[in-house]
C-alpha positions as CSV (number, residue, x, y, z in Angstrom):
1,M,-0.2,-0.1,-0.2
2,T,1.5,3.3,-1.1
3,A,0.2,7.1,0.1
4,A,0.4,10.0,-1.4
5,T,-0.6,13.5,0.8
6,T,-1.6,17.0,-0.2
7,L,-1.2,19.2,2.7
8,A,-3.3,22.2,1.4
9,E,-6.4,20.1,0.9
10,Q,-5.6,17.8,3.5
11,R,-6.0,14.7,1.6
12,V,-4.3,11.5,1.7
13,V,-4.3,9.2,-1.3
14,L,-3.7,5.2,-0.5
15,R,-3.2,2.5,-3.4
16,N,-4.2,-0.9,-3.4
17,V,-6.8,-0.9,-0.7
18,S,-9.4,-3.9,-0.7
19,W,-13.0,-3.2,-1.1
20,E,-13.3,-4.8,2.4
21,A,-10.9,-2.3,3.8
22,Y,-12.9,0.4,2.6
23,E,-16.0,-0.8,4.1
24,R,-14.3,-1.2,7.3
25,L,-13.3,2.5,7.4
26,L,-17.2,3.6,6.4
27,R,-18.2,1.4,9.4
28,D,-15.3,3.0,11.7
29,H,-16.2,6.5,10.8
30,A,-20.0,5.8,10.2
31,E,-21.3,8.6,12.7
32,A,-18.4,11.2,11.9
33,S,-18.8,14.0,9.3
34,S,-15.1,13.8,8.4
35,P,-13.0,12.8,6.8
36,R,-14.6,11.8,3.7
37,L,-13.6,8.7,1.7
38,F,-13.6,8.4,-1.9
39,Y,-13.1,4.6,-3.4
40,D,-12.2,3.9,-7.1
41,R,-11.2,0.3,-7.7
42,G,-8.5,0.0,-5.1
43,T,-7.6,3.9,-4.8
44,L,-8.8,5.3,-1.7
45,E,-8.7,9.1,-1.2
46,I,-9.3,10.2,2.6
47,M,-9.9,14.1,2.8
48,S,-10.6,16.3,6.1
49,P,-12.2,19.6,4.6
50,S,-10.6,23.0,5.7
51,A,-12.8,25.8,7.3
52,K,-13.0,27.7,3.7
53,H,-14.2,24.3,2.0
54,E,-17.0,23.8,4.6
55,Q,-18.3,27.8,4.3
56,L,-18.5,27.1,0.4
57,K,-20.2,23.7,0.8
58,D,-22.7,25.6,3.1
59,A,-23.3,28.4,0.9
60,V,-23.9,26.4,-2.3
61,T,-26.3,24.2,-0.2
62,M,-28.5,26.9,0.9
63,L,-28.5,28.5,-2.5
64,I,-29.7,25.2,-4.0
65,A,-32.3,24.8,-1.4
66,V,-33.6,28.5,-1.6
67,I,-33.5,28.7,-5.5
68,A,-35.4,25.2,-5.4
69,E,-37.9,26.5,-3.2
70,E,-38.6,29.7,-5.0
71,F,-38.7,27.9,-8.3
72,G,-41.3,25.5,-7.0
73,L,-39.2,22.4,-7.2
74,N,-39.4,19.4,-4.6
75,H,-36.1,18.4,-3.3
76,R,-34.3,16.4,-0.8
77,G,-30.8,17.0,0.1
78,F,-28.7,13.9,1.4
79,G,-25.4,15.7,2.2
80,S,-22.2,13.8,2.1
81,T,-24.2,10.4,2.3
82,T,-22.2,7.4,1.0
83,F,-23.0,6.1,-2.2
84,R,-21.2,3.0,-3.5
85,R,-21.5,-0.2,-5.4
86,E,-19.3,-3.2,-4.7
87,D,-19.7,-4.4,-8.4
88,L,-18.1,-1.4,-9.6
89,A,-15.7,-1.1,-6.9
90,R,-16.5,2.5,-6.5
91,G,-17.7,4.8,-3.9
92,F,-17.9,8.3,-3.1
93,E,-19.5,10.9,-0.5
94,P,-19.9,14.1,-2.0
95,D,-19.7,17.6,-0.4
96,A,-23.4,17.7,-1.1
97,C,-26.1,16.2,-3.1
98,F,-29.8,16.4,-4.0
99,Y,-32.9,14.7,-5.4
100,F,-34.9,16.3,-7.9
101,A,-36.9,14.4,-10.6
102,N,-36.0,11.1,-8.4
103,E,-36.9,12.7,-5.1
104,P,-40.1,10.7,-4.8
105,R,-38.5,7.5,-5.0
106,V,-36.1,8.5,-2.0
107,R,-38.7,10.2,0.1
108,G,-38.8,8.6,3.6
109,K,-35.6,6.4,3.1
110,E,-32.7,6.4,5.7
111,E,-30.3,4.4,3.7
112,I,-29.7,4.6,0.0
113,D,-28.4,1.3,-1.7
114,L,-27.6,2.4,-5.4
115,A,-28.4,-1.4,-6.5
116,T,-32.1,-0.5,-6.3
117,D,-32.0,3.1,-5.6
118,P,-31.4,5.8,-8.2
119,P,-28.0,8.1,-7.6
120,P,-28.5,11.8,-6.4
121,D,-30.0,13.9,-9.6
122,L,-27.2,16.7,-8.4
123,V,-23.9,16.2,-6.8
124,V,-21.8,19.0,-5.5
125,E,-18.1,18.9,-5.4
126,I,-15.7,21.8,-3.9
127,D,-12.1,21.2,-5.1
128,I,-10.1,24.4,-4.0
129,T,-7.0,21.9,-4.9
130,R,-7.8,19.3,-7.5
131,S,-7.9,15.5,-6.4
132,S,-5.8,13.3,-8.1
133,I,-8.5,10.7,-8.4
134,D,-10.7,11.2,-11.4
135,K,-14.1,11.6,-9.8
136,M,-16.0,12.5,-12.7
137,A,-15.3,8.9,-14.0
138,T,-16.7,7.3,-10.8
139,F,-19.9,9.6,-10.7
140,A,-20.5,8.7,-14.6
141,A,-19.7,4.9,-13.9
142,L,-22.4,5.5,-11.0
143,E,-24.7,7.2,-13.4
144,V,-25.1,10.7,-11.5
145,P,-26.7,13.1,-13.9
146,E,-25.2,16.3,-12.9
147,V,-22.3,17.5,-11.4
148,W,-21.1,20.9,-10.1
149,R,-17.5,21.7,-9.6
150,Y,-16.2,24.6,-7.9
151,D,-12.7,25.6,-7.0
152,G,-13.1,28.5,-5.3
153,R,-13.4,30.8,-8.1
154,R,-14.7,29.1,-11.1
155,L,-18.0,27.2,-11.1
156,Q,-18.5,24.3,-13.6
157,F,-21.8,22.5,-14.4
158,F,-21.7,19.1,-16.0
159,S,-24.2,16.8,-17.5
160,L,-23.7,13.1,-18.0
161,Q,-24.5,12.4,-21.6
162,G,-24.0,8.5,-22.6
163,R,-20.9,7.3,-20.6
164,E,-19.0,10.8,-20.3
165,Y,-19.8,14.4,-19.0
166,V,-20.2,17.5,-21.2
167,E,-20.0,21.1,-19.6
168,I,-23.2,22.8,-19.9
169,T,-24.2,26.6,-18.9
170,E,-27.8,25.9,-17.4
171,S,-28.7,23.4,-14.7
172,A,-31.1,20.5,-15.8
173,A,-32.0,20.0,-12.1
174,L,-32.7,23.6,-11.7
175,P,-33.7,25.0,-15.1
176,G,-33.3,28.7,-15.5
177,L,-30.0,28.7,-13.1
178,T,-26.9,29.4,-14.9
179,S,-23.2,28.4,-13.9
180,K,-22.2,32.0,-14.1
181,A,-25.1,33.3,-12.0
182,V,-24.2,30.8,-9.2
183,E,-20.2,31.5,-9.4
184,S,-21.5,35.2,-8.6
185,F,-23.4,34.4,-5.9
186,L,-21.0,32.2,-4.4
187,A,-18.6,35.3,-4.7
188,E,-20.9,37.6,-3.2
189,S,-21.8,35.0,-0.3
190,E,-18.2,35.6,1.1
191,R,-18.5,39.5,1.5
192,M,-22.2,39.9,2.5
193,G,-24.1,39.0,5.7
194,R,-25.8,35.8,5.5
195,L,-29.7,37.4,5.6
196,E,-28.9,39.9,3.2
197,W,-27.0,37.4,0.8
198,L,-30.5,34.9,1.4
199,K,-32.6,37.7,0.8
200,M,-30.8,38.6,-2.6
201,L,-31.3,35.3,-3.5
202,R,-35.1,35.2,-3.0
203,E,-35.2,38.3,-4.9
204,W,-33.3,37.1,-8.0
205,A,-35.3,33.7,-8.2
206,R,-38.6,35.6,-7.8
207,A,-38.1,38.0,-10.6
208,R,-36.3,35.3,-12.6
209,K,-39.4,33.0,-12.2
210,G,-41.6,35.8,-13.4
211,D,-39.4,36.2,-16.4
């Protein structure tokens, strides 16, 4: 087993990790919000989020919840829930994730089993320093329809088309919401008071809904 460490992101990458070892780590950290584990066919990334990372995640989560509410869209957030499939030897814990179209299928569920349940309609990844693991390949293998990636400056939306992701400018999960708009909102979230920022989001969404 070999390891590589990226101190800026508090990431540790381990190679040649068995599925059984990955499952043991999940059980050992079942009640903990950190670290987050990402597994791809023997490669395991262990990530402990920084304060900046968590603030950005919190802002994105609130933004999605507010916009969805104002747009009249039922949604359900599953946070950093563990999603995995042993047959594909892949698993991940997103920074945030949401069900929209498939919300009725997971309503009331306490656990998600990708053998029978759908993956999240939207996954959010905050990558201030890019991971050495190809996370998009895992999201595609587990058939996540839409992924947002934010590096603290630039936000990108990706839509799964076939087996690969293509960049899009407008969210499919939240029609009418563009990556540029969210990027601007997240920049504003770092300088504005939270109540003022949430009010701005609601006013924008209501104006957009009336267009």
